[in-house]
Amino acid sequence: MIGARSGKPISLGITAGLLACLIMGGVAGSIRAAEFEEIIVKFEVPKLINKDIVAQFDGANIYIPVIEIFGLLEINLDANFEKGRIEGEFLRSDNKLEINISDRKIRCFGKMTDLENSDFYLGDREIFLKIDLFQKIFNLMMYFNFSELKVYLPLDREFPAYLRMKRRAAHDKLKEERLLSRDIYEIPYKRETLKGGVADWSLTVSPIKNAGQYFSLGLGGMVFGGDIEVNGSVNSISGFDPGQLLYRWHYFIDNSRYFTQLELGEINSSGSLNRNLKGVLLTNRPQIQRKYFQTINVSGNAGEGWEVELYVNNRLTDYAYTDQKGDYHFLTDVYYGSSRVLLKMYGPDGEVRTEEQYIRVPFNLIPKGSLEYEVAGGSMTTRNGDKNYAQANTYYGLFTSLTMGVNADVPLNPEEGEEMIMAGDLTYQLLGNLLLNGSFSPDNKTEYSLNYSNPELVNINFGYIDYSENDFWNALNQKNNISLSISSPLKVRKSYLGLRYRLSIDNYDTYKITNMNYGLKLPLYKMHLNYLGNYKISKYMTRSEKDLNSQLFFSTAFVKWLRPQFKIDYSHTANQITKYGIYFQKRVFKTGQLALSYEHNALTGNGMVMISFNIFNGFANLTSRANITPTQTIVTQSQRGSVRFDQETGSFRFDRRNGVGQGTAVVWPFLDENYNGLHDIGEPFLTELKASIGGARAVRGGKENIYYYDGLKPYDDYVVKIDQYSLDNPMLRPAHENFRVTINPNTVTSINVPIVTAGEITGKVERVVQGETVGVGGIRIMVINEVTGKEDNITTFNDGEYFHLGLVPGMYKAFIDPDQLTKYGYVSDPPSLSFQIKTIEGGDSVDNLNFIIRPEN
C-alpha cells in the first residue's frame, strides 16, 4: 500500500470525548507518526447533505476522503489507482482536475500544488487530504468540530448535487401542476340581456382666474347579449356638445367559423385602407387575439444518460431523459410574438450544456388554411363634409409562413374623381427572424417593409412607400417615404447598453425633410444615463435648414430616500445650452407621491417651478399641480376613478383605475350540504377560501367581504385555481381544483365554488416472506378520480399501512405506482382497486384497500 506514512490503517474506535482529550491534553504527540485512526465523522452541507463518512486522524490532523466527498457533491472523478491518477472536471467543464498520486501533485483552477508527505493519506481506492488543503486547492472552506466529530462545508449553489436537487423540486412542481390541471370544471357561459355596469369618471378644475372645469364620463354595461360603451364630456365654458358623444355596441359569438363579432357605432376597420367610421362592422376575426399558433417538435442528440429540460420564455414546460441512442424529443406549443426556447442538458458526469433559439410568430400571420374577413360601412367627417364608405378585407393563411390579403374601399357618395380603391397585402416570414411585408394599391401607393429581430442582438426595421398622385388619399402630394430603425441591447458585463437609431426621409413635390434620431441608455454604478440626439434637414426650393440638438438625462440613486434627476438640452446649431432642469420625486406616506422640479429656458431667460402632489387610494386618484413662472401661476386639480355595480349583491365598488371594457370576477365559496353543486338557501358562504386568477388583482369587498378579481380581459377564458388549504377545516374540500370561466366586460361575473365534506381511505401494502406477510413502507399508492382525472399520491408508513383524508365524493381507482413496481421487480395483487366515496354527512370512509406485492416471476 502506498501512503504518506508506512503502516496499516487501524480502527481503535475511540470516542469523541477521548479524541478531544488526546488533542487538548497534548497526548497526540505520543502517537507514532506512522499510525492513523479510522474514525466516523458527520459530513454536513446545509440544505443538501447530512451523512456519516470515514475520515483519517493522525493524532493532530483530520484527513477527509476526496473521492467520497466529491461523489456526494456529484462531482464525478475517474480514479485509476493502478496508474496512480484521478481525473475529472471540478464545477466547470473548463476546469480540469488532475490528481497525480505517483508525483504527488494536484492541478485545479489551472494551478499546480505539490503535496508533502504529511498532506495526504492513501487508503484502499481512496485518497484522504488534510482538511485545510480543500480550501487551498479546491476553494472549499471546510470546518471540523472536534466535540461533535462533524465536518461542515458551506453550501455553494453551483454544487451539481444542489442543482440536481433544485431540478427534482422543479420537476415535482411541474408534475403537480399537470395533475391539478386535469380537474377543471367548465362553467357555462352566461350571456346577459341587461346587466351593468361600470362608470369611468374624471374631473379637472383650475381654481385660479376661472379657467374652467372639465368633466368626462364613460359608461359600460351589457345590453341584448352584447357589451355597450358610451363616452361624453362637458366643460363649464362651452357646455355639452352632442356631437362628441361616442358610443359602441359589440356582440360576440364564440366558436363560430363564419361570424364572430358585430359592432354598431364607432368602428375601426382593419387592413391597409382602414377608416374610422360611424356605422356597422361584421367579421369572423377571433374576439381574443390569437395566442396559440402551432405545435412544433424540438429534438436532438445529447448522448446516452443525459437529462434534458425544456424552457419556453424562462418557464419549465417539460423534461426528459435521452434514450439508448442519446436522442430526446419534445412537443411544445408556439405562441404569437417572440418565444425563447431554451434547452438545458445535464450529463451523467456532471456536464452542463445549453442551447437556445428564438421562435418568432408575427401577429399578422394567421394559421394555414384559415380565412378571415371583415365588412364595414358607415360615415366619416371629411374636409368636404360627411361622406359614406363601405370597406371589405379578406386574409387567408396560404402557408404557415405566408398570409395574403385583399382590401377594398368603396365611396358610396363619391365626389368627382373619387373612385374605389383596392389593395393587396402580403406577409411572409422569410426566415425565423426575418419578416417581409408588402402592399400594392393601384393609383394609391406601394409599400414594402422588412424586419429582422434577434432580441439579444439587434432589431432592424426598413420601410419604403411610393405614393401615387391621389387627391383623396395623398392630399399633401407626398412622393415617397424611406424609414430605417435599428436598436441593439449590447451587453456590458451584467448590464445592457441600449443603442437606437432612426432615419426618416419624406419627399414632397416642393420640399424634402430628413429626420435622424439616435440615442443610448447606459447604466452606471447607481446612475442611469440617457442620451437623445436629433438631426433635422429641411430642403425647400430656395433654401435649406439644418437643426442639430442633443438631450442628456441622468439620474442617481446614491441617496436611497431621494433620487434626483437632471436634464440638459443643447443646440449644436446655436452652440449653446437651451434648457436645463432638475427633478425630485418622493413617496409620501403609503399612498402619495410628491414631485418637485425646476426648469430654466436659456433662450428666454425664464425659469419655471413645477410642483405636483398625487394621492391615490381605493376610491380615486387625486392630483394637484402648480406651474409657477415669473409672470403667472397655473394651478390644476384633477380626480379620476371608476365605480362598478354588482347586481348580485346590490353594492357599488370604487376603484382609482379605469373599468369600462374590463371584467371583474367574484368567487363565492359555499358549503354544498346536499352535494347538488348549486347554492341553495341556508347553505353558508366560506369567505376565508382564497383563489388565484392569472393577471387579476384580488381585493376584498362587498357586503360579505368576499374576494373580487379586477382587471380581466373581456370574453377571455380564465382558470380559477382554488387554494384548498386556505380553509380552516381539513375535512372540507372544493368539489373541483380549478374552474374555467368566460368573463363578460363591464359587469361582475359570479363564480360559485361548491365546498363538500371530504372522505378518507385506509389500507395496507404487504409482501410475503417465508409464508408470512410483512408490511412494506415507502410504497407509493396512486389514487385517481375516474371522472375528473385528479391524482393523489400516498406513501405507506414503515409498517405498510397508509391513510389519506381529502377525497371528494366520486368514483376512484387505487393502484401501486407502476414505476416503483418495475424498479424493484414486483407485481401487485390485485393490480388495482375501485371504490366510491359517497355523499354522507360528516364524510365517507373506505377501509381495507389492501395490496400484496410479490416478486415478478
Short mmCIF file of C-alpha atoms in Angstrom, two decimals, residues 479-845:
data_model
loop_
_atom_site.label_atom_id
_atom_site.label_comp_id
_atom_site.label_asym_id
_atom_site.label_seq_id
_atom_site.Cartn_x
_atom_site.Cartn_y
_atom_site.Cartn_z
CA LYS A 479 -43.81 61.33 -53.40
CA ASN A 480 -42.24 58.69 -51.17
CA ASN A 481 -41.02 57.84 -47.69
CA ILE A 482 -37.94 55.92 -46.57
CA SER A 483 -37.53 54.77 -42.97
CA LEU A 484 -34.89 52.81 -41.12
CA SER A 485 -34.65 51.99 -37.41
CA ILE A 486 -32.03 49.96 -35.58
CA SER A 487 -31.88 49.08 -31.88
CA SER A 488 -29.45 46.88 -30.02
CA PRO A 489 -29.24 45.84 -26.34
CA LEU A 490 -25.46 45.44 -26.14
CA LYS A 491 -24.48 43.56 -23.02
CA VAL A 492 -21.65 45.07 -20.98
CA ARG A 493 -20.82 42.67 -18.14
CA LYS A 494 -24.08 42.36 -16.20
CA SER A 495 -25.66 45.49 -17.66
CA TYR A 496 -27.13 46.36 -21.04
CA LEU A 497 -26.16 49.35 -23.17
CA GLY A 498 -29.24 50.28 -25.18
CA LEU A 499 -28.47 51.76 -28.61
CA ARG A 500 -31.08 53.02 -31.05
CA TYR A 501 -31.13 54.89 -34.35
CA ARG A 502 -33.99 56.01 -36.58
CA LEU A 503 -33.93 57.64 -40.02
CA SER A 504 -36.96 59.02 -41.87
CA ILE A 505 -36.87 60.73 -45.27
CA ASP A 506 -40.07 62.31 -46.65
CA ASN A 507 -40.08 63.59 -50.25
CA TYR A 508 -42.78 66.01 -51.43
CA ASP A 509 -43.21 67.88 -54.70
CA THR A 510 -41.62 71.08 -53.40
CA TYR A 511 -39.58 70.08 -50.36
CA LYS A 512 -37.78 67.24 -48.61
CA ILE A 513 -37.44 66.56 -44.88
CA THR A 514 -34.85 64.25 -43.33
CA ASN A 515 -35.09 63.33 -39.65
CA MET A 516 -32.50 61.37 -37.69
CA ASN A 517 -32.93 60.32 -34.07
CA TYR A 518 -30.30 58.42 -32.13
CA GLY A 519 -29.68 57.62 -28.51
CA LEU A 520 -28.23 55.35 -25.88
CA LYS A 521 -29.05 54.18 -22.38
CA LEU A 522 -26.08 53.49 -20.13
CA PRO A 523 -26.47 52.12 -16.60
CA LEU A 524 -23.54 53.06 -14.38
CA TYR A 525 -22.89 52.44 -10.72
CA LYS A 526 -26.04 53.79 -9.01
CA MET A 527 -26.60 56.03 -12.02
CA HIS A 528 -28.57 55.89 -15.27
CA LEU A 529 -27.56 57.93 -18.29
CA ASN A 530 -29.86 58.53 -21.24
CA TYR A 531 -28.76 60.44 -24.34
CA LEU A 532 -31.04 61.53 -27.20
CA GLY A 533 -29.94 63.27 -30.37
CA ASN A 534 -31.94 64.77 -33.23
CA TYR A 535 -30.70 65.98 -36.61
CA LYS A 536 -33.23 67.51 -39.00
CA ILE A 537 -32.61 68.74 -42.56
CA SER A 538 -35.35 70.64 -44.42
CA LYS A 539 -34.74 71.39 -48.09
CA TYR A 540 -37.05 73.77 -49.98
CA MET A 541 -36.94 75.21 -53.48
CA THR A 542 -34.93 78.29 -52.46
CA ARG A 543 -33.40 77.45 -49.07
CA SER A 544 -32.15 74.73 -46.79
CA GLU A 545 -32.39 74.48 -42.98
CA LYS A 546 -30.44 72.29 -40.55
CA ASP A 547 -31.02 71.73 -36.88
CA LEU A 548 -28.94 69.58 -34.54
CA ASN A 549 -29.91 69.08 -30.89
CA SER A 550 -28.90 66.84 -28.02
CA GLN A 551 -30.57 65.97 -24.75
CA LEU A 552 -28.78 64.43 -21.78
CA PHE A 553 -30.83 62.93 -18.99
CA PHE A 554 -29.35 61.18 -15.97
CA SER A 555 -30.49 60.06 -12.54
CA THR A 556 -28.69 58.85 -9.44
CA ALA A 557 -29.52 56.52 -6.57
CA PHE A 558 -26.73 57.48 -4.19
CA VAL A 559 -29.35 58.68 -1.72
CA LYS A 560 -31.97 55.97 -1.16
CA TRP A 561 -34.75 58.23 0.06
CA LEU A 562 -34.24 60.87 -2.66
CA ARG A 563 -33.31 60.18 -6.26
CA PRO A 564 -32.71 63.42 -8.17
CA GLN A 565 -32.86 63.55 -11.97
CA PHE A 566 -31.13 66.05 -14.25
CA LYS A 567 -31.77 67.09 -17.84
CA ILE A 568 -29.77 69.30 -20.22
CA ASP A 569 -30.85 70.34 -23.75
CA TYR A 570 -28.10 71.57 -26.04
CA SER A 571 -28.40 73.12 -29.51
CA HIS A 572 -25.39 72.36 -31.68
CA THR A 573 -26.76 74.73 -34.30
CA ALA A 574 -26.77 77.67 -31.87
CA ASN A 575 -23.81 76.23 -29.93
CA GLN A 576 -25.42 76.78 -26.54
CA ILE A 577 -27.45 75.15 -23.79
CA THR A 578 -31.11 75.84 -24.45
CA LYS A 579 -32.70 74.32 -21.36
CA TYR A 580 -31.71 72.57 -18.16
CA GLY A 581 -33.67 71.21 -15.23
CA ILE A 582 -33.59 69.22 -12.02
CA TYR A 583 -36.37 66.90 -10.83
CA PHE A 584 -37.16 65.27 -7.49
CA GLN A 585 -39.72 62.60 -6.68
CA LYS A 586 -40.52 61.26 -3.22
CA ARG A 587 -43.11 58.85 -1.92
CA VAL A 588 -45.20 60.40 0.82
CA PHE A 589 -46.96 58.10 3.25
CA LYS A 590 -48.04 54.86 1.54
CA THR A 591 -50.45 56.32 -0.97
CA GLY A 592 -48.88 59.59 -2.07
CA GLN A 593 -46.10 60.99 -4.21
CA LEU A 594 -44.59 64.47 -4.28
CA ALA A 595 -42.73 65.76 -7.35
CA LEU A 596 -40.74 69.00 -7.43
CA SER A 597 -38.84 70.30 -10.44
CA TYR A 598 -37.19 73.40 -11.81
CA GLU A 599 -36.57 74.16 -15.49
CA HIS A 600 -34.67 77.10 -16.91
CA ASN A 601 -35.04 78.22 -20.53
CA ALA A 602 -31.73 79.80 -21.55
CA LEU A 603 -33.21 81.27 -24.75
CA THR A 604 -35.84 83.34 -22.92
CA GLY A 605 -34.03 83.63 -19.61
CA ASN A 606 -37.13 82.46 -17.72
CA GLY A 607 -37.40 79.70 -15.17
CA MET A 608 -40.35 77.61 -14.10
CA VAL A 609 -41.05 75.73 -10.89
CA MET A 610 -43.40 72.74 -11.09
CA ILE A 611 -44.97 71.14 -8.04
CA SER A 612 -47.13 68.02 -8.24
CA PHE A 613 -48.78 66.10 -5.43
CA ASN A 614 -50.56 62.82 -6.08
CA ILE A 615 -52.68 60.81 -3.66
CA PHE A 616 -54.19 57.50 -4.68
CA ASN A 617 -56.46 55.21 -2.72
CA GLY A 618 -59.13 52.63 -3.39
CA PHE A 619 -61.63 55.32 -4.34
CA ALA A 620 -59.82 57.66 -6.76
CA ASN A 621 -56.57 59.14 -7.98
CA LEU A 622 -56.22 62.78 -6.89
CA THR A 623 -53.55 65.06 -8.39
CA SER A 624 -52.74 68.72 -7.77
CA ARG A 625 -50.27 70.59 -9.99
CA ALA A 626 -48.82 74.09 -9.93
CA ASN A 627 -46.64 75.70 -12.64
CA ILE A 628 -45.00 78.88 -11.38
CA THR A 629 -43.22 81.38 -13.65
CA PRO A 630 -42.21 85.00 -13.05
CA THR A 631 -45.32 86.19 -14.89
CA GLN A 632 -48.06 83.72 -13.95
CA THR A 633 -49.10 80.79 -11.79
CA ILE A 634 -51.24 77.97 -13.20
CA VAL A 635 -52.87 75.54 -10.79
CA THR A 636 -54.90 72.49 -11.82
CA GLN A 637 -56.55 69.78 -9.79
CA SER A 638 -57.76 66.52 -11.28
CA GLN A 639 -59.53 63.47 -9.96
CA ARG A 640 -60.31 60.25 -11.74
CA GLY A 641 -61.61 56.82 -10.89
CA SER A 642 -64.34 54.31 -11.59
CA VAL A 643 -67.36 52.78 -9.90
CA ARG A 644 -68.76 49.30 -10.63
CA PHE A 645 -72.19 47.98 -9.70
CA ASP A 646 -72.53 44.37 -8.53
CA GLN A 647 -76.09 43.33 -9.25
CA GLU A 648 -75.70 40.05 -7.35
CA THR A 649 -75.27 41.88 -4.04
CA GLY A 650 -76.68 45.29 -4.96
CA SER A 651 -73.44 47.00 -3.91
CA PHE A 652 -71.11 49.55 -5.50
CA ARG A 653 -67.33 49.13 -5.73
CA PHE A 654 -64.99 52.06 -6.26
CA ASP A 655 -61.53 51.96 -7.83
CA ARG A 656 -58.93 54.50 -8.88
CA ARG A 657 -58.31 52.59 -12.13
CA ASN A 658 -60.49 52.68 -15.26
CA GLY A 659 -63.00 49.86 -15.51
CA VAL A 660 -65.00 50.34 -18.74
CA GLY A 661 -64.27 47.50 -21.14
CA GLN A 662 -62.75 45.30 -18.44
CA GLY A 663 -64.25 42.45 -16.48
CA THR A 664 -64.42 41.59 -12.80
CA ALA A 665 -64.99 38.20 -11.19
CA VAL A 666 -66.14 37.33 -7.68
CA VAL A 667 -65.64 33.89 -6.16
CA TRP A 668 -68.48 32.60 -3.96
CA PRO A 669 -67.36 29.52 -1.97
CA PHE A 670 -70.29 27.84 -0.22
CA LEU A 671 -70.81 24.68 1.78
CA ASP A 672 -72.68 22.34 -0.58
CA GLU A 673 -74.56 20.39 2.09
CA ASN A 674 -76.75 18.43 -0.33
CA TYR A 675 -73.99 17.86 -2.92
CA ASN A 676 -76.01 19.23 -5.86
CA GLY A 677 -73.40 21.78 -6.98
CA LEU A 678 -75.86 24.67 -6.51
CA HIS A 679 -76.04 27.27 -3.80
CA ASP A 680 -79.32 26.67 -2.00
CA ILE A 681 -80.97 28.79 0.65
CA GLY A 682 -79.34 28.27 4.03
CA GLU A 683 -76.02 26.98 2.75
CA PRO A 684 -73.34 29.22 4.33
CA PHE A 685 -70.59 31.02 2.45
CA LEU A 686 -66.96 30.24 3.38
CA THR A 687 -65.39 33.63 2.82
CA GLU A 688 -61.94 32.60 4.07
CA LEU A 689 -61.27 30.50 0.95
CA LYS A 690 -58.74 32.03 -1.43
CA ALA A 691 -58.28 31.61 -5.16
CA SER A 692 -56.00 32.92 -7.87
CA ILE A 693 -56.83 34.14 -11.38
CA GLY A 694 -53.88 34.87 -13.64
CA GLY A 695 -53.17 38.59 -14.01
CA ALA A 696 -56.04 39.73 -11.76
CA ARG A 697 -55.92 41.96 -8.70
CA ALA A 698 -57.57 40.32 -5.67
CA VAL A 699 -59.39 42.74 -3.36
CA ARG A 700 -61.85 42.03 -0.56
CA GLY A 701 -65.11 43.93 -0.71
CA GLY A 702 -68.89 43.84 -0.81
CA LYS A 703 -71.35 43.11 1.96
CA GLU A 704 -69.94 39.61 2.52
CA ASN A 705 -66.31 40.81 2.47
CA ILE A 706 -65.66 38.37 -0.38
CA TYR A 707 -62.74 38.33 -2.83
CA TYR A 708 -63.16 40.30 -6.09
CA TYR A 709 -60.73 39.91 -9.01
CA ASP A 710 -60.36 43.02 -11.20
CA GLY A 711 -58.64 43.85 -14.49
CA LEU A 712 -59.78 40.82 -16.52
CA LYS A 713 -59.89 40.83 -20.32
CA PRO A 714 -63.40 40.75 -21.81
CA TYR A 715 -64.60 37.44 -23.27
CA ASP A 716 -61.32 35.74 -22.38
CA ASP A 717 -61.22 32.34 -20.68
CA TYR A 718 -59.67 32.24 -17.21
CA VAL A 719 -58.79 29.33 -14.98
CA VAL A 720 -59.68 29.96 -11.34
CA LYS A 721 -57.26 27.99 -9.13
CA ILE A 722 -58.67 27.19 -5.72
CA ASP A 723 -56.40 27.23 -2.66
CA GLN A 724 -57.97 24.36 -0.71
CA TYR A 725 -55.51 24.84 2.16
CA SER A 726 -56.96 28.29 2.92
CA LEU A 727 -59.95 26.56 4.55
CA ASP A 728 -59.66 26.10 8.29
CA ASN A 729 -61.44 22.73 8.36
CA PRO A 730 -59.29 19.93 6.81
CA MET A 731 -62.44 17.89 6.18
CA LEU A 732 -63.68 20.47 3.65
CA ARG A 733 -62.53 20.36 0.05
CA PRO A 734 -63.61 22.20 -3.12
CA ALA A 735 -65.61 19.97 -5.44
CA HIS A 736 -63.02 20.81 -8.15
CA GLU A 737 -59.49 22.13 -8.02
CA ASN A 738 -59.97 24.52 -10.95
CA PHE A 739 -62.84 26.30 -12.68
CA ARG A 740 -62.76 27.70 -16.22
CA VAL A 741 -64.97 30.72 -16.86
CA THR A 742 -65.51 33.27 -19.64
CA ILE A 743 -65.56 36.85 -18.38
CA ASN A 744 -68.11 39.43 -19.52
CA PRO A 745 -66.92 43.05 -19.74
CA ASN A 746 -68.33 45.93 -17.65
CA THR A 747 -70.03 43.57 -15.19
CA VAL A 748 -69.25 41.30 -12.25
CA THR A 749 -69.10 37.60 -13.18
CA SER A 750 -70.03 35.37 -10.24
CA ILE A 751 -68.24 32.05 -9.81
CA ASN A 752 -69.89 29.63 -7.38
CA VAL A 753 -67.44 27.17 -5.81
CA PRO A 754 -69.16 24.28 -4.01
CA ILE A 755 -67.28 23.04 -0.93
CA VAL A 756 -68.00 19.46 0.16
CA THR A 757 -67.11 17.26 3.10
CA ALA A 758 -64.26 15.00 2.03
CA GLY A 759 -63.87 11.30 2.68
CA GLU A 760 -60.96 9.18 3.87
CA ILE A 761 -59.38 5.88 2.90
CA THR A 762 -57.12 3.41 4.72
CA GLY A 763 -55.25 0.32 3.64
CA LYS A 764 -52.05 -1.66 3.81
CA VAL A 765 -49.32 -2.92 1.47
CA GLU A 766 -47.67 -6.24 2.40
CA ARG A 767 -45.33 -8.76 0.87
CA VAL A 768 -44.98 -12.49 1.54
CA VAL A 769 -41.77 -13.53 3.32
CA GLN A 770 -41.32 -17.24 4.16
CA GLY A 771 -45.04 -17.82 4.19
CA GLU A 772 -45.85 -14.78 6.31
CA THR A 773 -47.00 -11.28 5.31
CA VAL A 774 -44.89 -8.27 6.29
CA GLY A 775 -45.84 -4.61 5.87
CA VAL A 776 -43.75 -2.64 3.35
CA GLY A 777 -43.00 1.03 3.93
CA GLY A 778 -42.21 3.68 1.34
CA ILE A 779 -44.62 2.32 -1.29
CA ARG A 780 -46.49 4.94 -3.34
CA ILE A 781 -50.23 4.44 -3.74
CA MET A 782 -51.79 6.37 -6.62
CA VAL A 783 -55.45 7.33 -6.31
CA ILE A 784 -57.21 8.74 -9.40
CA ASN A 785 -60.68 10.26 -9.63
CA GLU A 786 -62.24 8.46 -12.59
CA VAL A 787 -64.35 11.47 -13.58
CA THR A 788 -62.03 14.47 -13.12
CA GLY A 789 -58.68 12.69 -13.55
CA LYS A 790 -57.31 14.32 -10.39
CA GLU A 791 -54.49 12.24 -8.91
CA ASP A 792 -53.38 11.89 -5.27
CA ASN A 793 -50.16 10.13 -4.23
CA ILE A 794 -49.90 8.44 -0.84
CA THR A 795 -46.81 6.84 0.74
CA THR A 796 -47.11 3.89 3.13
CA PHE A 797 -45.73 4.07 6.68
CA ASN A 798 -42.95 1.77 7.89
CA ASP A 799 -45.49 -0.93 8.79
CA GLY A 800 -47.06 -0.79 5.32
CA GLU A 801 -50.25 0.98 6.37
CA TYR A 802 -51.49 4.16 4.73
CA PHE A 803 -54.16 6.77 5.38
CA HIS A 804 -55.46 9.65 3.30
CA LEU A 805 -58.05 12.34 4.01
CA GLY A 806 -59.42 14.71 1.40
CA LEU A 807 -61.21 12.78 -1.35
CA VAL A 808 -64.35 14.47 -2.64
CA PRO A 809 -67.37 12.22 -3.38
CA GLY A 810 -66.95 10.22 -6.57
CA MET A 811 -65.59 7.03 -8.15
CA TYR A 812 -61.89 6.27 -7.68
CA LYS A 813 -59.22 3.78 -8.65
CA ALA A 814 -56.22 2.97 -6.42
CA PHE A 815 -53.05 1.17 -7.51
CA ILE A 816 -49.35 0.95 -6.67
CA ASP A 817 -47.01 3.17 -8.68
CA PRO A 818 -46.06 1.03 -11.74
CA ASP A 819 -42.60 2.61 -11.98
CA GLN A 820 -41.86 1.61 -8.39
CA LEU A 821 -43.02 -1.96 -9.02
CA THR A 822 -40.84 -2.22 -12.14
CA LYS A 823 -37.82 -0.78 -10.33
CA TYR A 824 -37.96 -3.39 -7.53
CA GLY A 825 -39.20 -6.28 -9.69
CA TYR A 826 -42.60 -6.79 -8.04
CA VAL A 827 -46.17 -7.32 -9.18
CA SER A 828 -49.27 -6.16 -7.31
CA ASP A 829 -52.17 -8.34 -6.22
CA PRO A 830 -54.71 -7.07 -7.04
CA PRO A 831 -53.41 -4.76 -9.82
CA SER A 832 -55.92 -2.07 -8.80
CA LEU A 833 -58.93 -1.42 -6.58
CA SER A 834 -62.02 0.60 -7.47
CA PHE A 835 -64.07 2.27 -4.78
CA GLN A 836 -66.58 5.05 -4.21
CA ILE A 837 -66.58 7.97 -1.80
CA LYS A 838 -70.26 8.53 -1.07
CA THR A 839 -72.09 11.72 -0.18
CA ILE A 840 -72.55 11.08 3.52
CA GLU A 841 -72.99 13.70 6.19
CA GLY A 842 -69.70 14.05 8.05
CA GLY A 843 -67.75 12.39 5.21
CA ASP A 844 -67.44 8.82 3.95
CA SER A 845 -64.74 6.34 4.98
#
